[in-house]
Coordinates of C-alpha atoms and ligand atoms in Angstrom, one line a residue:
M314 CA 8.8 41.1 -14.3
P315 CA 11.1 42.6 -16.9
A316 CA 9.2 44.2 -19.8
S317 CA 11.0 42.0 -22.3
R318 CA 9.8 38.8 -20.6
R319 CA 6.3 39.9 -20.5
T320 CA 6.3 41.0 -24.2
L321 CA 7.8 37.6 -25.1
D322 CA 5.1 35.8 -23.2
R323 CA 2.2 37.6 -24.8
R324 CA 3.7 36.8 -28.2
T325 CA 4.3 33.2 -27.4
L326 CA 0.8 32.9 -25.9
L327 CA -0.7 34.1 -29.2
T328 CA 1.6 31.8 -31.2
A329 CA 0.6 28.8 -29.2
A330 CA -3.0 29.7 -29.4
A331 CA -2.7 29.2 -33.1
S332 CA -1.5 25.6 -32.3
T333 CA 2.1 26.1 -33.3
T334 CA 5.2 26.3 -31.1
A335 CA 7.0 29.5 -30.5
L336 CA 9.8 28.1 -32.6
A337 CA 8.2 29.5 -35.8
A338 CA 8.8 33.0 -34.5
L339 CA 12.6 32.5 -34.2
P340 CA 15.0 34.1 -36.7
R341 CA 16.2 31.7 -39.4
P342 CA 19.9 31.4 -38.6
L343 CA 19.2 30.2 -35.1
R344 CA 16.9 27.5 -36.4
A345 CA 19.2 26.3 -39.1
G346 CA 22.7 26.4 -37.7
T347 CA 23.2 26.6 -33.9
R348 CA 23.9 23.3 -32.1
S349 CA 24.4 23.3 -28.4
R350 CA 24.2 20.6 -25.7
V351 CA 21.4 21.3 -23.3
L352 CA 20.6 19.4 -20.1
V353 CA 17.1 19.6 -18.8
L354 CA 16.5 18.7 -15.1
G355 CA 13.1 17.2 -14.4
A356 CA 10.7 15.4 -16.8
G357 CA 7.5 17.1 -15.7
L358 CA 5.5 19.0 -18.3
S359 CA 7.7 22.1 -18.2
G360 CA 11.0 20.3 -18.6
L361 CA 9.6 18.0 -21.3
H362 CA 8.1 21.0 -23.3
A363 CA 11.4 22.9 -23.0
A364 CA 13.3 19.8 -24.2
L365 CA 11.0 19.2 -27.2
T366 CA 11.1 22.9 -28.2
L367 CA 14.9 22.8 -28.1
Q368 CA 15.0 19.5 -30.0
E369 CA 12.8 20.9 -32.7
A370 CA 15.3 23.8 -33.0
G371 CA 18.0 21.3 -33.8
L372 CA 19.8 21.2 -30.4
D373 CA 21.2 18.1 -28.7
V374 CA 19.0 17.8 -25.6
R375 CA 19.2 15.3 -22.7
V376 CA 16.7 15.1 -19.9
I377 CA 17.4 13.7 -16.5
E378 CA 14.7 12.9 -13.9
G379 CA 15.0 12.0 -10.3
R380 CA 11.9 9.7 -10.1
D381 CA 11.4 6.3 -11.8
R382 CA 8.7 7.8 -14.0
V383 CA 8.1 10.9 -16.0
G384 CA 5.2 13.4 -15.4
G385 CA 6.1 14.9 -12.0
R386 CA 3.0 16.4 -10.6
V387 CA 0.9 14.8 -13.3
L388 CA 0.2 11.3 -11.8
S389 CA -2.5 8.9 -12.9
H390 CA -3.3 5.8 -10.8
R391 CA -3.4 3.0 -13.3
N392 CA -4.1 0.5 -10.4
V393 CA -7.5 2.2 -9.7
P394 CA -10.5 1.8 -12.0
G395 CA -10.7 4.7 -14.4
N396 CA -7.1 5.9 -13.9
P397 CA -8.0 8.7 -11.5
E398 CA -5.6 11.6 -11.0
S399 CA -3.5 12.4 -7.9
G400 CA -1.9 15.3 -9.7
A401 CA -3.3 17.6 -12.5
T402 CA -7.0 16.7 -12.7
S403 CA -8.3 18.3 -15.9
F404 CA -7.7 21.0 -18.4
A405 CA -9.7 23.4 -20.4
P406 CA -9.9 24.1 -24.2
G407 CA -7.9 27.3 -23.7
Y408 CA -4.8 25.2 -22.6
A409 CA -3.4 25.8 -26.1
R410 CA 0.1 24.5 -25.6
L411 CA -1.0 21.4 -23.8
I412 CA -3.7 20.6 -26.3
S413 CA -1.3 21.1 -29.2
A414 CA 1.1 18.7 -27.5
C415 CA -1.7 16.1 -27.2
A416 CA -2.4 16.5 -30.9
A417 CA 1.3 16.4 -31.9
Y418 CA 2.1 13.3 -29.8
G419 CA -1.0 11.3 -30.3
V420 CA -2.8 11.6 -27.0
G421 CA -6.6 11.4 -27.2
L422 CA -8.9 13.7 -25.2
V423 CA -11.8 12.8 -23.0
D424 CA -14.6 15.5 -23.0
L425 CA -15.7 15.9 -19.4
T426 CA -18.9 17.9 -20.3
P427 CA -21.3 15.0 -19.7
I428 CA -19.8 14.5 -16.2
F429 CA -20.0 18.1 -15.2
P430 CA -23.7 18.1 -14.0
F431 CA -22.8 15.2 -11.6
F432 CA -19.8 17.2 -10.3
L433 CA -22.2 19.9 -9.2
Q434 CA -24.3 17.5 -7.2
R435 CA -22.7 17.7 -3.8
D436 CA -23.8 17.8 -0.2
L437 CA -22.2 19.9 2.5
Y438 CA -21.3 18.4 5.9
L439 CA -21.0 20.8 8.8
G440 CA -19.7 18.7 11.6
T441 CA -21.6 15.5 11.1
E442 CA -24.8 17.2 9.9
R443 CA -25.6 16.7 6.2
V444 CA -26.8 19.9 4.6
P445 CA -28.2 19.2 1.2
L446 CA -27.8 22.2 -1.1
S447 CA -31.6 22.7 -1.1
A448 CA -31.4 23.4 2.7
W449 CA -28.3 25.6 2.6
P450 CA -30.0 29.0 1.8
T451 CA -32.0 28.8 5.0
H452 CA -29.5 27.0 7.2
P453 CA -28.7 28.9 10.5
H454 CA -25.0 28.6 9.8
N455 CA -25.2 30.2 6.3
P456 CA -23.3 33.5 6.9
F457 CA -23.8 34.9 3.4
P458 CA -25.9 38.0 2.9
E459 CA -29.2 38.0 1.0
P460 CA -29.7 37.5 -1.9
L461 CA -26.5 35.4 -2.0
K462 CA -27.4 32.8 0.5
K463 CA -28.4 30.4 -2.2
L464 CA -24.8 30.2 -3.4
P465 CA -22.9 27.0 -2.3
P466 CA -19.8 27.8 -0.2
W467 CA -17.4 26.7 -3.0
A468 CA -19.0 29.0 -5.6
F469 CA -19.3 32.1 -3.4
L470 CA -15.8 33.7 -3.8
G471 CA -15.8 33.3 -7.6
A472 CA -19.4 34.5 -8.0
V473 CA -18.9 37.6 -5.8
V474 CA -15.3 38.7 -6.5
G475 CA -15.0 37.4 -10.1
P476 CA -17.1 40.1 -11.8
K477 CA -15.3 42.8 -9.8
N478 CA -11.8 41.4 -10.4
P479 CA -9.5 44.5 -10.7
L480 CA -7.1 42.5 -12.9
A481 CA -7.9 43.1 -16.6
T482 CA -5.5 40.5 -18.1
N483 CA -3.9 37.2 -17.1
D484 CA -0.5 38.8 -16.5
A485 CA -1.8 41.9 -14.6
W486 CA -1.0 40.2 -11.2
L487 CA 2.6 41.1 -11.9
D488 CA 1.9 44.8 -12.7
P489 CA 3.4 47.0 -10.0
A490 CA 0.2 49.1 -10.3
H491 CA -1.5 46.3 -8.4
A492 CA 1.1 45.9 -5.7
A493 CA -1.3 47.1 -3.0
L494 CA -3.3 43.8 -3.5
D495 CA -0.3 41.8 -2.4
V496 CA -1.8 41.4 1.1
S497 CA -3.5 38.4 2.6
L498 CA -6.7 37.3 1.0
H499 CA -8.2 37.4 4.5
D500 CA -7.3 41.0 5.1
W501 CA -8.4 42.0 1.6
L502 CA -11.8 40.3 2.0
K503 CA -12.3 41.9 5.4
G504 CA -11.7 45.2 3.7
L505 CA -14.6 44.4 1.4
G506 CA -16.8 43.8 4.5
W507 CA -16.6 40.1 4.7
S508 CA -17.1 38.6 8.1
D509 CA -14.7 35.9 9.5
E510 CA -17.6 33.3 9.2
M511 CA -18.0 34.2 5.5
I512 CA -14.2 33.8 4.8
H513 CA -14.2 30.5 6.8
I514 CA -17.0 28.9 4.9
A515 CA -16.3 30.3 1.5
Y516 CA -12.5 29.7 1.5
D517 CA -10.9 28.2 4.6
I518 CA -12.8 24.9 4.7
G519 CA -11.3 23.9 1.3
P520 CA -8.6 26.5 0.5
G521 CA -8.0 26.6 -3.3
T522 CA -4.5 27.9 -2.6
G523 CA -2.6 28.2 0.7
D524 CA -3.5 26.7 4.0
S525 CA -6.2 29.4 4.5
A526 CA -7.1 32.9 3.3
R527 CA -4.5 34.2 5.8
N528 CA -1.4 32.8 4.0
V529 CA -2.2 33.5 0.4
S530 CA -1.8 36.8 -1.4
A531 CA -5.0 38.3 -2.7
L532 CA -3.0 39.2 -5.8
M533 CA -2.3 35.5 -6.4
T534 CA -5.9 34.6 -5.9
L535 CA -7.2 37.3 -8.2
G536 CA -4.6 36.3 -10.8
S537 CA -5.8 32.7 -10.6
M538 CA -9.4 33.8 -10.9
K539 CA -8.6 35.9 -14.0
F540 CA -6.9 32.9 -15.5
Q541 CA -9.9 30.7 -14.8
Q542 CA -12.3 33.4 -16.2
V543 CA -10.3 33.6 -19.4
Q544 CA -10.3 29.8 -19.7
M545 CA -14.1 29.8 -19.3
E546 CA -14.4 32.4 -22.0
L547 CA -12.2 30.4 -24.3
A548 CA -14.3 27.2 -23.6
R549 CA -17.6 28.8 -24.6
G550 CA -19.2 26.6 -27.2
K551 CA -16.6 23.9 -26.7
A552 CA -16.0 21.2 -24.0
M553 CA -16.1 22.2 -20.3
S554 CA -12.8 20.5 -19.8
Y555 CA -10.8 17.4 -20.7
T556 CA -8.6 14.6 -19.4
A557 CA -6.3 12.5 -21.5
V558 CA -7.3 9.0 -22.6
G559 CA -5.5 6.7 -20.2
G560 CA -5.1 9.4 -17.6
N561 CA -3.3 12.7 -17.8
Q562 CA 0.0 11.0 -17.3
A563 CA -0.3 9.8 -20.9
I564 CA 0.6 13.4 -22.0
P565 CA 4.1 13.6 -20.4
E566 CA 4.7 9.9 -21.3
A567 CA 3.9 10.7 -25.0
M568 CA 6.1 13.8 -24.9
A569 CA 9.0 11.8 -23.4
K570 CA 8.6 9.2 -26.2
A571 CA 9.1 11.9 -28.8
L572 CA 12.5 12.8 -27.4
K573 CA 15.5 11.5 -29.5
N574 CA 17.5 10.8 -26.3
P575 CA 15.4 8.8 -23.8
V576 CA 14.8 10.5 -20.4
E577 CA 17.3 9.1 -17.9
L578 CA 15.3 8.1 -14.8
G579 CA 16.6 7.8 -11.2
R580 CA 19.0 10.7 -11.6
K581 CA 18.5 12.9 -8.4
V582 CA 20.3 16.2 -8.9
V583 CA 22.1 17.3 -5.7
A584 CA 24.4 20.1 -7.0
I585 CA 24.7 22.4 -10.0
G586 CA 27.9 24.4 -10.8
A587 CA 28.3 26.9 -13.6
D588 CA 31.3 28.6 -15.1
G589 CA 31.8 30.7 -18.3
Q590 CA 32.1 27.5 -20.4
G591 CA 29.0 25.6 -19.3
V592 CA 27.2 24.0 -16.4
E593 CA 28.0 20.8 -14.5
V594 CA 25.3 18.8 -12.7
H595 CA 25.9 16.2 -10.0
C596 CA 23.5 13.5 -9.1
E597 CA 23.1 11.6 -5.9
G598 CA 24.3 8.4 -7.5
G599 CA 27.6 10.0 -8.5
Q600 CA 26.7 10.7 -12.1
R601 CA 28.0 14.0 -13.6
Y602 CA 26.6 15.8 -16.6
R603 CA 28.1 18.8 -18.4
A604 CA 26.2 20.9 -20.8
D605 CA 26.4 24.3 -22.5
H606 CA 23.1 25.3 -20.9
V607 CA 20.9 23.7 -18.2
V608 CA 17.2 24.2 -18.0
C609 CA 16.1 23.4 -14.4
S610 CA 12.4 22.6 -13.8
I611 CA 12.8 21.4 -10.2
P612 CA 10.2 23.0 -7.9
T613 CA 11.6 25.6 -5.4
T614 CA 10.9 23.3 -2.4
V615 CA 13.4 20.8 -3.8
L616 CA 15.7 23.3 -5.4
R617 CA 16.4 24.9 -2.0
T618 CA 18.1 21.6 -1.0
I619 CA 20.4 21.7 -4.1
R620 CA 23.8 23.4 -4.0
I621 CA 24.1 26.0 -6.7
E622 CA 27.5 27.6 -7.5
P623 CA 28.0 30.4 -8.0
A624 CA 25.1 31.2 -5.6
L625 CA 22.0 32.8 -7.0
P626 CA 21.6 36.5 -6.4
A627 CA 20.3 37.2 -2.9
T628 CA 16.7 38.0 -3.7
Q629 CA 16.4 35.1 -6.1
A630 CA 17.9 32.7 -3.5
K631 CA 15.5 34.1 -0.9
A632 CA 12.6 33.5 -3.3
V633 CA 13.7 29.8 -3.9
R634 CA 14.0 29.4 -0.1
E635 CA 10.8 31.0 1.0
L636 CA 8.2 30.8 -1.8
G637 CA 5.1 29.1 -0.3
V638 CA 3.7 25.8 -1.4
Q639 CA 0.3 24.1 -1.4
T640 CA -0.3 21.3 1.1
I641 CA -2.5 18.7 -0.5
S642 CA -2.9 15.0 -0.1
L643 CA -5.4 12.6 -1.8
A644 CA -6.8 9.1 -1.3
H645 CA -8.5 7.0 -4.0
L646 CA -11.1 4.6 -2.7
A647 CA -13.0 1.7 -4.1
T648 CA -16.6 1.2 -2.8
K649 CA -18.2 -2.2 -2.4
R650 CA -21.6 -0.8 -2.8
P651 CA -23.0 2.6 -3.5
F652 CA -23.6 3.6 0.1
W653 CA -25.0 7.0 -0.9
E654 CA -28.1 5.1 -2.2
D655 CA -28.5 3.9 1.4
D656 CA -28.2 7.2 3.2
G657 CA -29.9 9.2 0.5
G658 CA -27.1 11.8 0.2
A659 CA -25.2 12.8 -2.9
A660 CA -22.2 10.6 -3.7
S661 CA -19.8 13.7 -3.6
F662 CA -19.5 16.0 -0.6
T663 CA -17.6 18.9 0.9
S664 CA -17.0 19.1 4.6
D665 CA -15.7 21.6 7.2
G666 CA -13.6 18.8 8.7
A667 CA -10.6 16.9 7.5
L668 CA -12.1 16.1 4.1
A669 CA -12.3 19.2 2.0
L670 CA -13.9 17.3 -0.8
V671 CA -14.8 13.7 -1.6
T672 CA -15.7 13.4 -5.2
A673 CA -17.3 10.5 -7.0
E674 CA -15.2 9.8 -10.1
R675 CA -17.1 8.9 -13.2
K676 CA -14.4 7.7 -15.5
G677 CA -16.1 4.8 -17.2
S678 CA -18.2 4.9 -20.4
D679 CA -21.4 5.8 -18.5
P680 CA -21.2 9.0 -16.6
K681 CA -23.9 7.7 -14.2
Q682 CA -21.5 5.0 -13.0
V683 CA -19.2 5.9 -10.1
T684 CA -15.8 4.3 -10.8
S685 CA -14.0 5.3 -7.5
L686 CA -14.0 8.1 -4.8
T687 CA -11.3 10.6 -4.4
A688 CA -10.8 12.3 -1.0
W689 CA -9.0 15.6 -1.0
L690 CA -7.3 16.9 2.1
R691 CA -5.9 20.4 2.1
G692 CA -4.0 22.8 4.3
A693 CA -3.7 22.0 8.0
H694 CA -5.8 18.8 7.7
A695 CA -3.5 17.4 5.0
A696 CA -0.5 18.4 7.1
R697 CA -1.9 16.4 10.0
F698 CA -2.4 13.3 7.9
D699 CA 1.0 13.7 6.3
R700 CA 2.6 13.3 9.7
M701 CA 1.0 9.9 10.2
P702 CA 2.5 6.6 8.9
E703 CA 0.8 5.9 5.6
A704 CA -1.3 2.9 6.9
E705 CA -2.7 5.1 9.7
A706 CA -3.5 7.9 7.2
R707 CA -5.3 5.5 4.9
A708 CA -7.3 4.1 7.8
G709 CA -8.0 7.6 9.1
I710 CA -9.6 8.6 5.8
V711 CA -11.9 5.6 5.9
R712 CA -12.8 6.4 9.5
E713 CA -13.6 10.0 8.7
I714 CA -15.9 9.1 5.8
E715 CA -17.6 6.5 8.0
R716 CA -18.0 9.1 10.8
L717 CA -19.9 11.4 8.4
R718 CA -21.7 8.7 6.6
P719 CA -22.4 5.6 8.7
A720 CA -23.8 3.9 5.6
A721 CA -20.2 3.7 4.3
K722 CA -19.1 1.4 7.1
G723 CA -17.2 -1.6 5.8
Q724 CA -17.8 -0.5 2.2
L725 CA -14.5 1.3 1.5
E726 CA -11.0 0.4 0.6
V727 CA -8.1 2.9 -0.1
L728 CA -6.4 1.8 -3.3
A729 CA -4.0 4.7 -3.5
W730 CA -2.7 7.5 -1.3
Q731 CA -0.5 10.5 -2.4
S732 CA 0.9 13.0 0.0
W733 CA 2.6 15.7 -2.1
K734 CA 4.4 17.1 1.0
N735 CA 6.0 13.7 1.6
D736 CA 6.9 13.2 -2.0
P737 CA 10.7 13.8 -2.1
F738 CA 10.6 15.2 -5.6
A739 CA 7.8 17.7 -4.9
L740 CA 7.8 18.4 -1.1
G741 CA 4.5 20.1 -1.6
D742 CA 2.2 21.0 -4.5
W743 CA 1.8 24.2 -6.6
A744 CA 3.6 27.4 -5.6
V745 CA 1.6 29.6 -3.2
W746 CA 2.4 33.3 -3.4
E747 CA 2.0 34.3 0.2
P748 CA 1.2 37.9 1.2
G749 CA 4.0 40.2 0.0
Q750 CA 5.7 37.5 -2.1
V751 CA 4.3 38.5 -5.5
T752 CA 5.9 41.9 -5.3
A753 CA 9.1 40.5 -3.7
F754 CA 9.8 37.4 -5.7
A755 CA 7.8 37.2 -9.0
G756 CA 10.2 39.2 -11.0
V757 CA 13.3 37.2 -10.0
V758 CA 12.3 33.6 -9.2
G759 CA 12.6 32.4 -12.8
K760 CA 15.4 34.6 -13.9
A761 CA 18.3 32.9 -15.8
H762 CA 21.5 32.6 -13.8
G763 CA 24.2 32.7 -16.5
R764 CA 23.8 29.5 -18.4
L765 CA 21.3 28.1 -15.9
H766 CA 17.7 28.7 -16.9
F767 CA 14.6 28.0 -14.9
C768 CA 11.2 26.8 -15.7
G769 CA 8.3 25.2 -13.8
E770 CA 4.8 26.3 -13.0
H771 CA 6.2 28.7 -10.3
T772 CA 7.8 30.7 -13.0
A773 CA 4.7 31.1 -15.2
V774 CA 3.4 34.5 -16.0
S775 CA 0.0 34.2 -17.8
N776 CA -1.1 30.7 -17.1
R777 CA -1.6 28.3 -14.2
G778 CA -1.2 24.6 -13.6
M779 CA -0.3 22.5 -16.6
E780 CA -0.5 25.3 -19.1
G781 CA 1.6 27.4 -16.8
A782 CA 4.2 24.7 -16.8
M783 CA 4.1 24.5 -20.6
E784 CA 4.3 28.3 -20.9
S785 CA 7.4 28.3 -18.6
G786 CA 9.1 25.5 -20.5
E787 CA 8.6 27.4 -23.8
R788 CA 10.0 30.6 -22.3
A789 CA 13.1 28.8 -20.9
A790 CA 13.7 27.2 -24.3
L791 CA 13.5 30.5 -26.1
E792 CA 15.9 32.0 -23.5
V793 CA 18.4 29.2 -24.4
L794 CA 17.9 29.6 -28.1
Q795 CA 18.4 33.4 -27.9
S796 CA 21.6 33.0 -25.9
A797 CA 23.0 29.9 -27.6
Ligands
FAD84 C1 -3.5 17.4 -6.7 C2 -3.2 18.3 -7.9 C3 -4.2 18.7 -8.7 C4 -3.9 19.5 -9.8 N1 -4.9 19.9 -10.6 C5 -4.6 20.6 -11.8 C6 -5.6 20.8 -12.7 O1 -6.7 20.3 -12.6 N2 -5.3 21.5 -13.8 C7 -4.0 22.0 -14.0 O2 -3.8 22.6 -15.1 N3 -3.0 21.7 -13.1 C8 -3.3 21.1 -12.0 N4 -2.3 20.8 -11.1 C9 -1.0 21.4 -11.3 C10 -0.1 20.7 -12.3 O3 0.0 19.3 -12.1 C11 1.3 21.3 -12.2 O4 1.3 22.7 -12.3 C12 2.3 20.9 -13.3 O5 2.2 19.5 -13.6 C13 3.7 21.2 -12.9 O6 4.6 20.9 -13.9 P1 6.1 21.3 -13.7 O7 6.9 20.8 -14.8 O8 6.2 22.7 -13.4 O9 6.6 20.6 -12.3 P2 6.8 19.0 -12.0 O10 5.7 18.2 -12.7 O11 6.9 18.9 -10.5 O12 8.1 18.6 -12.7 C14 9.4 18.7 -12.0 C15 10.1 17.5 -12.3 O13 11.4 17.6 -11.6 C16 11.7 16.3 -11.0 N5 12.6 16.5 -9.9 C17 12.4 17.1 -8.7 N6 13.5 17.1 -7.9 C18 14.5 16.6 -8.7 C19 15.8 16.3 -8.5 N7 16.5 16.7 -7.3 N8 16.6 15.7 -9.5 C20 16.0 15.4 -10.6 N9 14.7 15.6 -10.9 C21 13.9 16.2 -9.9 C22 10.3 15.9 -10.5 O14 10.3 14.5 -10.2 C23 9.4 16.3 -11.6 O15 9.3 15.2 -12.6 C24 -2.5 19.9 -10.1 C25 -1.5 19.4 -9.3 C26 -1.8 18.6 -8.2 C27 -0.7 18.0 -7.4

C-alpha cells in the first residue's frame, strides 16, 4: 500500500469519526470551482458514498447500476416478516461513515442490544446429536484444551487468538513487516500447536472467511479480528450493534434518493475504455456513457468479465482475476409453530453439517418473539446447494433442518433464498484474501488506472464490510477530486 494512501486513510478515518465527510479537509479552490463529469459504476454503498461525496464537492455525477435495485450486497427481504437481511446484517457504533450517512439521509437505527442475549443462546449439532452448550465442556468430541473447553466453538478463535493478535492497528495487515503471516490460517494455527480437530470445530464448520482455514490468509483473519476488536472498543457504553429501520437496504435507498441525478438501473457494464480525454463505458443494452472520470465499484468477480482498455497493469489484472471470494447462501424461513418448544432445544443452532448456522430472527417489537429463521450455508456446503435448481435447494434446507430437528417436520416454509455465487452482479460475497494474496495484491487492486478509479469493500484498508465499502468510496472520491 503506498504511504500516501495509508496516510490519507488515517486522516479520513478520523474526519469521519467526527461525523463529517472528508470533503471538509479539501483545499478551498477544489470545493468552489472545479466541475467535472463523473460516472459511478454500481449503486452499492461504496459507489453511492463516492457519488454523494463528489456531488457535495459540486461535481456533476451520474450513477449507473446493473440490477433493478440499489444496495448491491445490502439486501433486505421486505416479503419476510421483520425484513431480515440476506446481505449486510448489522453494524456497530464505530461505523462512523455509515452512521453519519444514516443521520444525514434520515434513516433510523434499531438498537440490537436487547436481542443480543438471545443470539448467544444456541445449541450445537454434531451429526444429528444435539449438544446443549451446558454439555459441551465435557463432550467427548470437544478438542479444546483445559481450561478452554467451556468456550463454544464459534467463540474459541476470537477468545484465544484475539488477545495475542500481532497487529496493533486496523491497517497493520498491509504492513510489509507482517508479510510472514500471509500464509494459510490452517498452517498458522498448526504452528501455534492447534490440532486438526481444533481447527475443524473452531473454524471450518462455519468459516467466517474462505471455504476453510486452508484457503484464507492468516493475515486477513487477523486484520478482520483487529477491526472487530476496535469496533467492540468503540461500542463500549453504547449499543452492541444496529440495523436500519425498514432493513439495512433503507440506507442505500436513502443515499440514492439524495442524488440529484437518479440512479440509472438496469445498466449492466460490459466494457470500459479510457483515453487521455476521458473514459467511455459500454452497457449490455447498447447504452454508452462518457465521463471525465469513472469510479468503478464493481466486485472483482464481475470486473474480471468486463473488457478494460487499455488493460490494467499485469499485477493489478492478476489481482482482479484471482482475488478470492466468500461462498455464502442464505434461506429465510417462516415457522408455523415454535418447534423448539417441542424438542426443548434452543431456537438457534450451529451444526457441523450443511447448516453452518440457523438463527432465530427477532425483528419485531418484542425480542422474545421469533419473526423468522435464517439458515446460513458457507463454503463447500453453500457451493453444493448453489449447484442445485433453486426449488431443490429450498427443499433441501427444509429437509436438513427436519433431519436435525424432527419436531420441525411440516412446520417450515422457505420465503426467500439468496445464493451470492449465483447472483450475476456479485458472483460471490466479500473478498477473501487467500494465502499469499495480501502481499501480492493488496497494494495494487484498488489503484487508479488513469481516469478509472476503483472502490468497493475489496479495496478498503482500515475497515471491513459496510464501513469498508464507505471508506473505499470516500477514498476514490478524494482521488477524483485531487486529480480533477
Ligand atoms: C450475507 C452477508 C452478510 C454480511 N454481513 C455484514 C455485516 O453484518 N456487517 C457489515 O458491515 N457487512 C456485512 N456484509 C458485507 C457488506 O454487505 C459489503 O461489504 C458491502 O455491502 C459491499 O459494498 P460495495 O459497494 O463494496 O459492493 P456492492 O454492494 O456489491 O456494490 C457493487 C454494485 O455494483 C453493481 N454491479 C455489479 N456488476 C455490475 C455491472 N456489470 N454493471 C453495473 N453494475 C454492476 C452491483 O449490482 C452492486 O450494486 C455482508 C454481506 C453479505 C452478503
